[in-house]
Amino acid sequence: MKRMLMLVLLLLAASLDLEAASITGATVYPAGATVTLTEETGPGSLNVRLPNSCDPASLMIKLADGRFKLREVELVQVARTTSPEIVSLKARIDEARVLRQQTAVALEACEAEQGFWKGALNREWPTAAEALKLNEAARTNLPRLISQRQDLAAKLSDSDRRLKELEERLKELGGSGAQDWSVRIELSGPAEARTRLDLSCFVADCGYVPAYRLNALPDKGLIEFGYEARIWQKTGFDWSRVNLTLASLRQGTAVNPPELQYWFVDVRQNFVRNERMLYKAAPVEMAMAADAVAGSVAEQQRGTYTEWQLGSVNLATGPGRLFRIAGESWPAEFVYRLRPEQGPLGFLEARVSAGEGRQLPSGEALYLVDGAMVGRQTFDQAAREQTLYFGPDSLIHCERKLVEHKTGGHGLVRNGQSYAWDYEIKVYNDRRKAARLMVEEAKPQPRDERIRVTLKPQPAFSSQDEARGVWELKLEPQTSRRLDYSIRLESSLDLEPGR
């Protein structure tokens, strides 16, 4: 009994200190955040309620004054207490549930009465007078019941919709849980002295969603880069003047060393990777205007991740706000890449160098060329050098024509086969400025040493590897260029040419 009384007193004491410590700082990750609570205190006992969805195992405590020592730390589960808005919202949800239940009962009773009258009409009555009397009563009651049932069904549907909206709003605000954690701290130190106490812990119901904007300006050799983030928190209370930092990933906090991963070497399985430059068309334009702009955002590299310090920020509990994180211009080398065998259009390609060591989390990006939207797809950045594609340009195009195709049997190569293809390729620059082009053609790759391949590109390839040959061209405005490509295959084997 004494132990039970002590537990009740402990729970009561913890619940009384709802705002004993305020949130002064937060480092927000794509999923979750590490928040810091601060309190000025002296020696003795202190009870601090931790934020909603806090992981108690992540709790860290720091004392500013070295004369103070931690004597005891105890974690206790307490009933969740939240903001007045959430309390009011829960009361409205309870009322909505009662109203829905009342409507459902009334609808059930109406359907039962309607069923009674319908059943009565199907009965056989002893006399015509009784049947006529029942028919008259049914004509009076059934229309009323049918109308009443329709009204109640519509009211029940409205109640369901309203209840769903309220419950979703409660979830947005982070008020759907029932219990949280409180920590009881015992401090020893000089009797008249006070110290700053910082508590930090990981909170799951926080995060941010990055959104990027990449506007290619080929004539200027630049990419305008914009980085915004919708930051949200559902701790149940609004954050006021919180020192906010974004991090590209959460730094490891494990106490024990990681397990050694065993090294296995196996046979590689062959596969073909299909690299496409064309984006899936965006059905709607992504809104990129930030409804909240942070002040001067400081970017810092932290080894394996990047931080952006936004300064003092107000952030209400709920779906969050959009903050502008960065806006800058990247020097870029632009070329148009054409693959005539796959299609006639040239795709705008940019090679950028955006700074060493920067880490940008994966997020949706809006791609534009000279301010016109061309598509959207996932973007991230982990490497210093990157190649980006900005979709096709109808003013840079090509035509590929098979001039001649020959096959031969034993008459041309004794006991073997031969194949020959001659292609004529014309590339066009219909733009008003000169353009750099990269024109790619596949090279036959023999899988047997007895297959002989002879290639005659005209002019010669500017660069090539085992799989492809590339012409690098510079076309003046409103001009074209002819390229020729001849392929010969010869072998004593029965060939499968692959084309």
CSV table of C-alpha atoms in Angstrom, one decimal:
chain,number,residue,atom,x,y,z
A,1,MET,CA,0.0,0.0,0.0
A,2,LYS,CA,2.8,2.4,0.9
A,3,ARG,CA,4.6,1.6,-2.4
A,4,MET,CA,1.3,2.3,-4.4
A,5,LEU,CA,0.9,5.6,-2.6
A,6,MET,CA,4.5,6.6,-3.4
A,7,LEU,CA,3.8,5.8,-7.1
A,8,VAL,CA,0.6,7.9,-7.2
A,9,LEU,CA,2.5,10.8,-5.6
A,10,LEU,CA,5.3,10.5,-8.1
A,11,LEU,CA,2.9,10.5,-11.0
A,12,LEU,CA,1.0,13.5,-9.6
A,13,ALA,CA,4.2,15.4,-9.1
A,14,ALA,CA,5.4,14.7,-12.6
A,15,SER,CA,2.1,15.8,-14.1
A,16,LEU,CA,2.2,19.1,-12.3
A,17,ASP,CA,5.4,20.2,-14.0
A,18,LEU,CA,4.0,20.3,-17.6
A,19,GLU,CA,5.9,23.4,-18.5
A,20,ALA,CA,8.7,23.2,-16.0
A,21,ALA,CA,11.2,23.2,-18.9
A,22,SER,CA,10.7,24.8,-22.3
A,23,ILE,CA,11.9,23.6,-25.7
A,24,THR,CA,14.8,25.9,-26.6
A,25,GLY,CA,16.4,24.0,-29.5
A,26,ALA,CA,15.7,21.3,-32.0
A,27,THR,CA,17.7,19.5,-34.7
A,28,VAL,CA,15.2,18.1,-37.2
A,29,TYR,CA,15.9,15.2,-39.4
A,30,PRO,CA,13.9,13.9,-42.4
A,31,ALA,CA,12.3,11.6,-39.9
A,32,GLY,CA,12.3,12.7,-36.2
A,33,ALA,CA,14.1,15.4,-34.2
A,34,THR,CA,16.4,15.8,-31.3
A,35,VAL,CA,14.9,18.5,-29.0
A,36,THR,CA,16.5,20.3,-26.2
A,37,LEU,CA,14.6,21.4,-23.1
A,38,THR,CA,16.1,24.0,-20.7
A,39,GLU,CA,15.4,25.0,-17.1
A,40,GLU,CA,17.2,27.0,-14.5
A,41,THR,CA,17.1,25.1,-11.2
A,42,GLY,CA,18.8,24.6,-7.9
A,43,PRO,CA,19.6,21.5,-5.8
A,44,GLY,CA,16.8,19.2,-5.0
A,45,SER,CA,14.1,17.4,-7.0
A,46,LEU,CA,12.7,18.4,-10.4
A,47,ASN,CA,10.0,16.8,-12.5
A,48,VAL,CA,10.1,17.5,-16.2
A,49,ARG,CA,7.5,16.3,-18.7
A,50,LEU,CA,9.1,15.2,-22.0
A,51,PRO,CA,7.6,16.0,-25.4
A,52,ASN,CA,5.0,13.8,-27.1
A,53,SER,CA,6.4,10.7,-28.8
A,54,CYS,CA,9.7,11.0,-27.0
A,55,ASP,CA,12.1,8.0,-26.9
A,56,PRO,CA,13.0,7.8,-23.2
A,57,ALA,CA,16.1,5.7,-24.1
A,58,SER,CA,17.6,8.7,-25.9
A,59,LEU,CA,17.5,11.1,-22.9
A,60,MET,CA,20.7,13.0,-22.3
A,61,ILE,CA,21.2,15.5,-19.4
A,62,LYS,CA,23.8,18.2,-19.2
A,63,LEU,CA,24.5,20.6,-16.3
A,64,ALA,CA,26.2,23.9,-17.0
A,65,ASP,CA,27.6,24.4,-13.4
A,66,GLY,CA,30.2,21.8,-12.6
A,67,ARG,CA,29.4,22.1,-8.9
A,68,PHE,CA,26.1,20.3,-9.4
A,69,LYS,CA,25.9,16.5,-9.7
A,70,LEU,CA,23.2,14.1,-10.7
A,71,ARG,CA,22.1,12.0,-7.8
A,72,GLU,CA,19.2,10.1,-9.4
A,73,VAL,CA,17.3,10.0,-12.7
A,74,GLU,CA,13.9,8.2,-12.9
A,75,LEU,CA,11.6,7.9,-15.9
A,76,VAL,CA,7.8,7.6,-15.3
A,77,GLN,CA,4.9,7.2,-17.7
A,78,VAL,CA,2.2,9.9,-17.2
A,79,ALA,CA,-1.1,10.7,-18.8
A,80,ARG,CA,-0.7,12.9,-21.8
A,81,THR,CA,-1.5,16.6,-21.3
A,82,THR,CA,-1.6,18.7,-24.4
A,83,SER,CA,-2.4,22.2,-25.7
A,84,PRO,CA,-5.9,23.8,-25.1
A,85,GLU,CA,-6.6,23.4,-28.9
A,86,ILE,CA,-6.1,19.6,-28.6
A,87,VAL,CA,-8.2,19.4,-25.4
A,88,SER,CA,-11.0,21.3,-27.2
A,89,LEU,CA,-10.6,19.1,-30.3
A,90,LYS,CA,-10.9,15.9,-28.2
A,91,ALA,CA,-14.1,17.3,-26.6
A,92,ARG,CA,-15.6,18.0,-30.0
A,93,ILE,CA,-14.7,14.4,-31.1
A,94,ASP,CA,-16.5,13.0,-28.1
A,95,GLU,CA,-19.6,15.1,-29.0
A,96,ALA,CA,-19.4,14.0,-32.6
A,97,ARG,CA,-19.3,10.4,-31.6
A,98,VAL,CA,-22.3,10.8,-29.3
A,99,LEU,CA,-24.2,12.5,-32.1
A,100,ARG,CA,-23.3,9.8,-34.6
A,101,GLN,CA,-24.4,7.1,-32.2
A,102,GLN,CA,-27.8,8.8,-31.7
A,103,THR,CA,-28.3,9.2,-35.4
A,104,ALA,CA,-27.4,5.5,-36.0
A,105,VAL,CA,-29.9,4.4,-33.4
A,106,ALA,CA,-32.6,6.6,-34.9
A,107,LEU,CA,-31.9,5.3,-38.4
A,108,GLU,CA,-32.1,1.7,-37.2
A,109,ALA,CA,-35.5,2.4,-35.5
A,110,CYS,CA,-36.8,4.0,-38.6
A,111,GLU,CA,-35.7,1.1,-40.8
A,112,ALA,CA,-37.4,-1.3,-38.4
A,113,GLU,CA,-40.7,0.6,-38.5
A,114,GLN,CA,-40.5,0.8,-42.2
A,115,GLY,CA,-39.9,-2.9,-42.4
A,116,PHE,CA,-43.0,-3.5,-40.2
A,117,TRP,CA,-45.3,-1.6,-42.6
A,118,LYS,CA,-43.9,-3.3,-45.6
A,119,GLY,CA,-44.3,-6.7,-44.0
A,120,ALA,CA,-47.9,-5.9,-43.0
A,121,LEU,CA,-48.8,-5.1,-46.7
A,122,ASN,CA,-47.6,-8.6,-47.7
A,123,ARG,CA,-49.8,-10.4,-45.2
A,124,GLU,CA,-53.2,-12.0,-46.1
A,125,TRP,CA,-56.0,-10.3,-44.1
A,126,PRO,CA,-59.4,-12.0,-43.3
A,127,THR,CA,-61.6,-9.2,-44.7
A,128,ALA,CA,-61.4,-6.6,-47.3
A,129,ALA,CA,-62.2,-3.9,-44.8
A,130,GLU,CA,-59.2,-4.7,-42.7
A,131,ALA,CA,-57.0,-4.7,-45.8
A,132,LEU,CA,-58.3,-1.3,-46.9
A,133,LYS,CA,-57.8,0.1,-43.4
A,134,LEU,CA,-54.1,-1.2,-43.4
A,135,ASN,CA,-53.5,0.2,-46.8
A,136,GLU,CA,-54.8,3.6,-45.7
A,137,ALA,CA,-52.5,3.6,-42.7
A,138,ALA,CA,-49.5,2.5,-44.8
A,139,ARG,CA,-50.1,5.2,-47.3
A,140,THR,CA,-49.9,7.7,-44.5
A,141,ASN,CA,-46.8,6.2,-42.7
A,142,LEU,CA,-44.6,4.8,-45.4
A,143,PRO,CA,-43.9,8.1,-47.3
A,144,ARG,CA,-43.0,9.8,-43.9
A,145,LEU,CA,-40.7,6.9,-42.9
A,146,ILE,CA,-39.0,6.8,-46.3
A,147,SER,CA,-38.3,10.5,-46.2
A,148,GLN,CA,-37.2,10.3,-42.6
A,149,ARG,CA,-34.8,7.4,-43.4
A,150,GLN,CA,-33.2,9.4,-46.2
A,151,ASP,CA,-32.7,12.3,-43.9
A,152,LEU,CA,-31.1,10.2,-41.2
A,153,ALA,CA,-28.9,8.3,-43.7
A,154,ALA,CA,-27.6,11.7,-45.0
A,155,LYS,CA,-27.1,12.9,-41.4
A,156,LEU,CA,-25.2,9.8,-40.5
A,157,SER,CA,-22.9,10.2,-43.6
A,158,ASP,CA,-22.3,13.8,-42.6
A,159,SER,CA,-21.5,12.7,-39.0
A,160,ASP,CA,-19.0,10.1,-40.3
A,161,ARG,CA,-17.3,12.7,-42.6
A,162,ARG,CA,-17.1,15.3,-39.8
A,163,LEU,CA,-15.8,12.7,-37.3
A,164,LYS,CA,-13.1,11.6,-39.7
A,165,GLU,CA,-12.0,15.2,-40.3
A,166,LEU,CA,-11.7,15.9,-36.6
A,167,GLU,CA,-9.7,12.7,-36.0
A,168,GLU,CA,-7.4,13.6,-38.8
A,169,ARG,CA,-6.9,17.1,-37.4
A,170,LEU,CA,-6.1,15.6,-34.0
A,171,LYS,CA,-3.5,13.3,-35.6
A,172,GLU,CA,-2.0,16.3,-37.4
A,173,LEU,CA,-1.6,18.1,-34.1
A,174,GLY,CA,0.0,15.1,-32.4
A,175,GLY,CA,-2.8,14.6,-29.8
A,176,SER,CA,-3.9,11.1,-30.6
A,177,GLY,CA,-1.7,9.4,-28.0
A,178,ALA,CA,-2.7,8.6,-24.4
A,179,GLN,CA,0.6,8.5,-22.4
A,180,ASP,CA,3.9,10.3,-22.3
A,181,TRP,CA,7.1,10.3,-20.2
A,182,SER,CA,8.2,12.4,-17.3
A,183,VAL,CA,11.6,12.4,-15.8
A,184,ARG,CA,12.4,13.0,-12.1
A,185,ILE,CA,15.8,14.4,-11.5
A,186,GLU,CA,17.6,14.7,-8.1
A,187,LEU,CA,20.4,17.2,-8.0
A,188,SER,CA,23.0,18.0,-5.4
A,189,GLY,CA,24.9,21.3,-5.3
A,190,PRO,CA,25.5,24.6,-3.3
A,191,ALA,CA,22.3,25.5,-1.5
A,192,GLU,CA,22.0,29.0,-2.9
A,193,ALA,CA,23.3,28.3,-6.3
A,194,ARG,CA,21.4,27.7,-9.5
A,195,THR,CA,22.4,26.0,-12.7
A,196,ARG,CA,21.2,25.6,-16.3
A,197,LEU,CA,19.8,22.2,-16.9
A,198,ASP,CA,19.6,20.9,-20.6
A,199,LEU,CA,17.7,17.8,-21.4
A,200,SER,CA,17.8,16.4,-25.0
A,201,CYS,CA,15.8,13.5,-26.4
A,202,PHE,CA,14.7,12.1,-29.7
A,203,VAL,CA,11.1,12.7,-30.8
A,204,ALA,CA,9.6,10.6,-33.5
A,205,ASP,CA,6.6,12.9,-34.5
A,206,CYS,CA,8.8,15.5,-36.2
A,207,GLY,CA,10.5,15.8,-39.5
A,208,TYR,CA,10.8,17.6,-42.8
A,209,VAL,CA,10.2,17.0,-46.4
A,210,PRO,CA,12.7,18.6,-48.8
A,211,ALA,CA,11.6,20.2,-52.0
A,212,TYR,CA,14.0,21.4,-54.7
A,213,ARG,CA,13.9,23.7,-57.7
A,214,LEU,CA,16.4,23.4,-60.5
A,215,ASN,CA,16.2,26.0,-63.3
A,216,ALA,CA,18.6,25.4,-66.2
A,217,LEU,CA,19.9,28.5,-68.0
A,218,PRO,CA,22.0,27.0,-70.8
A,219,ASP,CA,22.8,30.4,-72.4
A,220,LYS,CA,24.3,31.6,-69.2
A,221,GLY,CA,26.0,28.3,-68.2
A,222,LEU,CA,24.1,28.3,-64.9
A,223,ILE,CA,21.6,26.3,-62.9
A,224,GLU,CA,19.5,28.2,-60.4
A,225,PHE,CA,19.1,26.0,-57.4
A,226,GLY,CA,16.5,26.5,-54.7
A,227,TYR,CA,16.1,24.4,-51.6
A,228,GLU,CA,13.0,24.5,-49.4
A,229,ALA,CA,11.7,22.3,-46.7
A,230,ARG,CA,8.3,21.7,-45.1
A,231,ILE,CA,9.2,21.3,-41.4
A,232,TRP,CA,6.6,19.8,-39.1
A,233,GLN,CA,6.3,18.8,-35.5
A,234,LYS,CA,3.5,17.0,-33.6
A,235,THR,CA,4.7,17.3,-30.0
A,236,GLY,CA,1.3,18.6,-28.9
A,237,PHE,CA,2.6,22.2,-28.2
A,238,ASP,CA,3.6,25.1,-30.3
A,239,TRP,CA,7.4,25.9,-30.5
A,240,SER,CA,8.1,29.5,-29.7
A,241,ARG,CA,11.6,31.0,-30.5
A,242,VAL,CA,13.2,27.6,-30.8
A,243,ASN,CA,16.8,27.5,-32.2
A,244,LEU,CA,16.1,25.3,-35.2
A,245,THR,CA,18.6,23.2,-37.2
A,246,LEU,CA,18.0,20.9,-40.1
A,247,ALA,CA,20.3,17.9,-40.6
A,248,SER,CA,20.5,15.7,-43.7
A,249,LEU,CA,20.6,12.6,-41.4
A,250,ARG,CA,20.7,11.6,-37.8
A,251,GLN,CA,24.1,11.2,-36.2
A,252,GLY,CA,24.6,7.8,-34.6
A,253,THR,CA,24.1,7.8,-30.8
A,254,ALA,CA,24.7,4.1,-30.0
A,255,VAL,CA,26.7,3.3,-26.9
A,256,ASN,CA,27.9,-0.1,-28.0
A,257,PRO,CA,30.1,-0.5,-31.1
A,258,PRO,CA,28.4,-1.8,-34.3
A,259,GLU,CA,28.5,-5.5,-35.1
A,260,LEU,CA,31.2,-6.5,-37.6
A,261,GLN,CA,29.7,-7.3,-41.0
A,262,TYR,CA,31.1,-10.5,-42.5
A,263,TRP,CA,32.6,-10.2,-46.0
A,264,PHE,CA,31.3,-12.7,-48.6
A,265,VAL,CA,32.4,-12.8,-52.2
A,266,ASP,CA,30.1,-14.3,-54.7
A,267,VAL,CA,29.6,-14.6,-58.5
A,268,ARG,CA,28.0,-11.5,-60.0
A,269,GLN,CA,24.7,-12.0,-61.8
A,270,ASN,CA,24.5,-10.3,-65.2
A,271,PHE,CA,21.8,-7.7,-65.7
A,272,VAL,CA,21.0,-4.9,-68.0
A,273,ARG,CA,20.4,-1.5,-66.6
A,274,ASN,CA,18.0,0.7,-68.6
A,275,GLU,CA,19.0,4.4,-68.1
A,276,ARG,CA,16.3,6.8,-69.2
A,277,MET,CA,16.7,10.5,-69.5
A,278,LEU,CA,13.1,11.4,-69.9
A,279,TYR,CA,11.0,12.2,-66.8
A,280,LYS,CA,7.5,11.2,-66.2
A,281,ALA,CA,5.4,14.3,-66.9
A,282,ALA,CA,4.1,16.1,-63.8
A,283,PRO,CA,0.3,16.3,-63.6
A,284,VAL,CA,0.4,19.6,-61.7
A,285,GLU,CA,3.0,22.2,-61.0
A,286,MET,CA,4.7,21.8,-57.6
A,287,ALA,CA,4.2,24.8,-55.4
A,288,MET,CA,7.5,26.3,-54.5
A,289,ALA,CA,6.7,29.6,-52.8
A,290,ALA,CA,7.7,29.4,-49.2
A,291,ASP,CA,5.0,30.6,-46.8
A,292,ALA,CA,7.7,31.3,-44.2
A,293,VAL,CA,11.3,32.5,-44.8
A,294,ALA,CA,14.0,31.8,-42.3
A,295,GLY,CA,16.6,34.5,-41.7
A,296,SER,CA,20.2,34.0,-42.6
A,297,VAL,CA,20.6,30.2,-42.9
A,298,ALA,CA,24.1,29.0,-42.1
A,299,GLU,CA,25.2,25.7,-43.7
A,300,GLN,CA,27.8,23.5,-42.0
A,301,GLN,CA,29.4,20.2,-43.0
A,302,ARG,CA,29.5,17.7,-40.2
A,303,GLY,CA,31.6,14.9,-41.7
A,304,THR,CA,29.1,12.5,-43.1
A,305,TYR,CA,26.1,14.9,-43.0
A,306,THR,CA,25.2,18.5,-43.5
A,307,GLU,CA,23.4,20.9,-41.1
A,308,TRP,CA,21.4,24.1,-41.9
A,309,GLN,CA,21.0,26.5,-38.9
A,310,LEU,CA,17.8,28.5,-39.3
A,311,GLY,CA,18.1,30.5,-36.1
A,312,SER,CA,15.1,31.4,-33.8
A,313,VAL,CA,11.8,30.0,-35.3
A,314,ASN,CA,8.2,29.7,-34.3
A,315,LEU,CA,6.6,26.4,-35.3
A,316,ALA,CA,3.1,25.4,-34.4
A,317,THR,CA,2.2,21.8,-33.8
A,318,GLY,CA,0.6,20.3,-36.9
A,319,PRO,CA,1.3,19.9,-40.6
A,320,GLY,CA,4.1,22.4,-40.6
A,321,ARG,CA,5.4,25.4,-42.6
A,322,LEU,CA,7.6,25.8,-45.7
A,323,PHE,CA,11.0,27.4,-45.1
A,324,ARG,CA,13.4,28.6,-47.6
A,325,ILE,CA,16.7,27.0,-46.9
A,326,ALA,CA,19.0,27.9,-49.7
A,327,GLY,CA,19.1,29.7,-53.1
A,328,GLU,CA,22.2,29.8,-55.2
A,329,SER,CA,23.6,29.5,-58.7
A,330,TRP,CA,25.7,26.5,-59.9
A,331,PRO,CA,28.1,26.8,-62.8
A,332,ALA,CA,27.3,24.1,-65.3
A,333,GLU,CA,28.5,22.7,-68.6
A,334,PHE,CA,25.5,22.1,-70.9
A,335,VAL,CA,25.4,19.6,-73.8
A,336,TYR,CA,22.6,18.0,-75.8
A,337,ARG,CA,22.8,14.2,-75.8
A,338,LEU,CA,21.3,12.4,-78.8
A,339,ARG,CA,20.9,8.7,-79.3
A,340,PRO,CA,19.6,8.4,-82.8
A,341,GLU,CA,18.8,4.7,-82.7
A,342,GLN,CA,16.4,5.4,-79.7
A,343,GLY,CA,14.7,8.5,-81.0
A,344,PRO,CA,15.1,11.9,-82.8
A,345,LEU,CA,15.3,14.3,-79.9
A,346,GLY,CA,18.2,15.7,-78.0
A,347,PHE,CA,18.1,15.8,-74.2
A,348,LEU,CA,19.6,18.7,-72.3
A,349,GLU,CA,22.4,17.5,-70.0
A,350,ALA,CA,24.2,19.5,-67.3
A,351,ARG,CA,27.4,18.6,-65.5
A,352,VAL,CA,27.6,20.5,-62.3
A,353,SER,CA,30.0,20.8,-59.4
A,354,ALA,CA,28.0,22.0,-56.3
A,355,GLY,CA,30.6,21.9,-53.5
A,356,GLU,CA,32.6,19.2,-51.9
A,357,GLY,CA,31.1,17.2,-49.0
A,358,ARG,CA,27.6,18.6,-49.2
A,359,GLN,CA,24.8,16.1,-48.4
A,360,LEU,CA,21.2,16.9,-49.6
A,361,PRO,CA,18.4,14.5,-48.5
A,362,SER,CA,16.3,12.8,-51.1
A,363,GLY,CA,13.2,14.8,-52.1
A,364,GLU,CA,11.0,15.8,-55.0
A,365,ALA,CA,12.5,18.4,-57.4
A,366,LEU,CA,10.9,20.6,-60.0
A,367,TYR,CA,13.0,20.8,-63.2
A,368,LEU,CA,12.8,23.9,-65.4
A,369,VAL,CA,14.6,25.3,-68.5
A,370,ASP,CA,14.6,29.1,-68.7
A,371,GLY,CA,11.8,29.2,-66.2
A,372,ALA,CA,9.5,26.7,-68.1
A,373,MET,CA,8.6,23.5,-66.3
A,374,VAL,CA,9.8,20.3,-68.0
A,375,GLY,CA,9.1,17.7,-65.3
A,376,ARG,CA,9.8,16.6,-61.8
A,377,GLN,CA,11.6,13.6,-60.2
A,378,THR,CA,13.5,12.6,-57.1
A,379,PHE,CA,16.7,14.6,-56.4
A,380,ASP,CA,19.5,14.2,-53.9
A,381,GLN,CA,23.1,15.0,-53.7
A,382,ALA,CA,25.9,13.0,-52.1
A,383,ALA,CA,28.7,13.4,-54.7
A,384,ARG,CA,30.7,16.5,-55.7
A,385,GLU,CA,30.1,16.0,-59.4
A,386,GLN,CA,26.7,15.3,-60.8
A,387,THR,CA,25.0,14.9,-64.2
A,388,LEU,CA,21.5,16.2,-64.4
A,389,TYR,CA,19.0,15.9,-67.3
A,390,PHE,CA,16.4,18.5,-68.2
A,391,GLY,CA,14.3,16.7,-70.7
A,392,PRO,CA,14.1,16.9,-74.5
A,393,ASP,CA,14.5,20.0,-76.7
A,394,SER,CA,12.6,19.8,-80.0
A,395,LEU,CA,15.0,22.3,-81.6
A,396,ILE,CA,17.9,19.9,-81.2
A,397,HIS,CA,17.1,16.8,-83.2
A,398,CYS,CA,18.3,14.2,-85.6
A,399,GLU,CA,17.4,11.8,-88.4
A,400,ARG,CA,18.8,8.3,-88.8
A,401,LYS,CA,18.4,6.5,-92.1
A,402,LEU,CA,19.5,3.0,-93.1
A,403,VAL,CA,21.2,3.5,-96.5
A,404,GLU,CA,22.2,-0.1,-97.1
A,405,HIS,CA,21.9,-3.5,-95.3
A,406,LYS,CA,23.6,-6.6,-96.6
A,407,THR,CA,23.8,-10.2,-95.4
A,408,GLY,CA,26.0,-12.9,-96.9
A,409,GLY,CA,26.4,-16.6,-96.6
A,410,HIS,CA,29.0,-19.0,-97.8
A,411,GLY,CA,29.6,-17.0,-101.0
A,412,LEU,CA,31.1,-14.1,-99.2
A,413,VAL,CA,32.9,-15.7,-96.3
A,414,ARG,CA,33.8,-19.3,-96.6
A,415,ASN,CA,31.8,-21.5,-94.2
A,416,GLY,CA,30.5,-18.4,-92.4
A,417,GLN,CA,28.3,-15.4,-92.5
A,418,SER,CA,28.6,-11.6,-92.8
A,419,TYR,CA,26.4,-8.6,-92.1
A,420,ALA,CA,26.8,-5.0,-93.1
A,421,TRP,CA,24.9,-1.8,-92.2
A,422,ASP,CA,25.4,1.7,-93.5
A,423,TYR,CA,23.7,4.5,-91.7
A,424,GLU,CA,23.4,8.2,-92.5
A,425,ILE,CA,22.7,10.4,-89.5
A,426,LYS,CA,21.9,14.1,-89.8
A,427,VAL,CA,21.8,16.3,-86.7
A,428,TYR,CA,20.2,19.7,-86.5
A,429,ASN,CA,20.5,22.8,-84.4
A,430,ASP,CA,17.4,25.0,-84.9
A,431,ARG,CA,18.2,27.2,-82.0
A,432,ARG,CA,19.3,30.8,-82.3
A,433,LYS,CA,22.6,30.1,-80.5
A,434,ALA,CA,25.4,27.6,-81.0
A,435,ALA,CA,25.0,24.3,-79.2
A,436,ARG,CA,27.3,21.5,-78.0
A,437,LEU,CA,26.1,18.0,-79.0
A,438,MET,CA,27.0,14.5,-77.9
A,439,VAL,CA,25.8,11.9,-80.4
A,440,GLU,CA,26.0,8.3,-79.3
A,441,GLU,CA,25.8,5.1,-81.3
A,442,ALA,CA,26.0,1.6,-79.9
A,443,LYS,CA,29.0,-0.6,-80.8
A,444,PRO,CA,28.5,-4.3,-81.5
A,445,GLN,CA,30.2,-6.3,-78.7
A,446,PRO,CA,31.2,-9.8,-79.9
A,447,ARG,CA,30.8,-12.6,-77.4
A,448,ASP,CA,33.2,-14.9,-79.3
A,449,GLU,CA,36.7,-14.2,-80.4
A,450,ARG,CA,35.9,-15.7,-83.9
A,451,ILE,CA,33.5,-12.8,-84.6
A,452,ARG,CA,35.3,-9.9,-86.4
A,453,VAL,CA,33.8,-6.4,-86.1
A,454,THR,CA,34.8,-3.6,-88.4
A,455,LEU,CA,33.5,0.0,-87.7
A,456,LYS,CA,33.9,3.0,-90.0
A,457,PRO,CA,32.4,6.1,-88.4
A,458,GLN,CA,32.8,9.3,-90.5
A,459,PRO,CA,34.1,11.5,-89.0
A,460,ALA,CA,35.9,9.3,-86.4
A,461,PHE,CA,34.4,9.0,-82.9
A,462,SER,CA,35.6,11.7,-80.5
A,463,SER,CA,35.6,9.2,-77.7
A,464,GLN,CA,34.5,5.6,-77.3
A,465,ASP,CA,34.4,2.6,-74.9
A,466,GLU,CA,33.5,-1.0,-75.3
A,467,ALA,CA,29.8,-0.3,-75.7
A,468,ARG,CA,29.5,3.0,-77.5
A,469,GLY,CA,31.0,5.6,-79.7
A,470,VAL,CA,30.4,9.3,-79.3
A,471,TRP,CA,30.7,12.2,-81.6
A,472,GLU,CA,31.3,15.6,-79.8
A,473,LEU,CA,30.1,18.4,-82.0
A,474,LYS,CA,29.5,22.1,-81.9
A,475,LEU,CA,26.8,23.2,-84.2
A,476,GLU,CA,26.3,26.9,-85.1
A,477,PRO,CA,22.7,28.3,-85.0
A,478,GLN,CA,20.3,27.1,-87.8
A,479,THR,CA,22.8,24.5,-89.1
A,480,SER,CA,23.0,20.7,-89.6
A,481,ARG,CA,25.8,18.1,-89.8
A,482,ARG,CA,25.9,14.7,-91.5
A,483,LEU,CA,27.5,11.7,-89.8
A,484,ASP,CA,28.0,8.3,-91.4
A,485,TYR,CA,28.3,5.0,-89.5
A,486,SER,CA,29.2,1.7,-91.2
A,487,ILE,CA,29.3,-1.7,-89.4
A,488,ARG,CA,30.6,-5.0,-90.6
A,489,LEU,CA,30.3,-8.4,-88.9
A,490,GLU,CA,32.1,-11.4,-90.2
A,491,SER,CA,32.5,-14.9,-88.7
A,492,SER,CA,32.8,-18.6,-89.6
A,493,LEU,CA,29.9,-19.1,-87.0
A,494,ASP,CA,26.2,-18.9,-87.5
A,495,LEU,CA,25.7,-15.4,-86.2
A,496,GLU,CA,22.8,-13.8,-84.3
A,497,PRO,CA,23.5,-10.1,-85.1
A,498,GLY,CA,21.3,-8.7,-82.4
A,499,ARG,CA,19.8,-6.1,-84.7
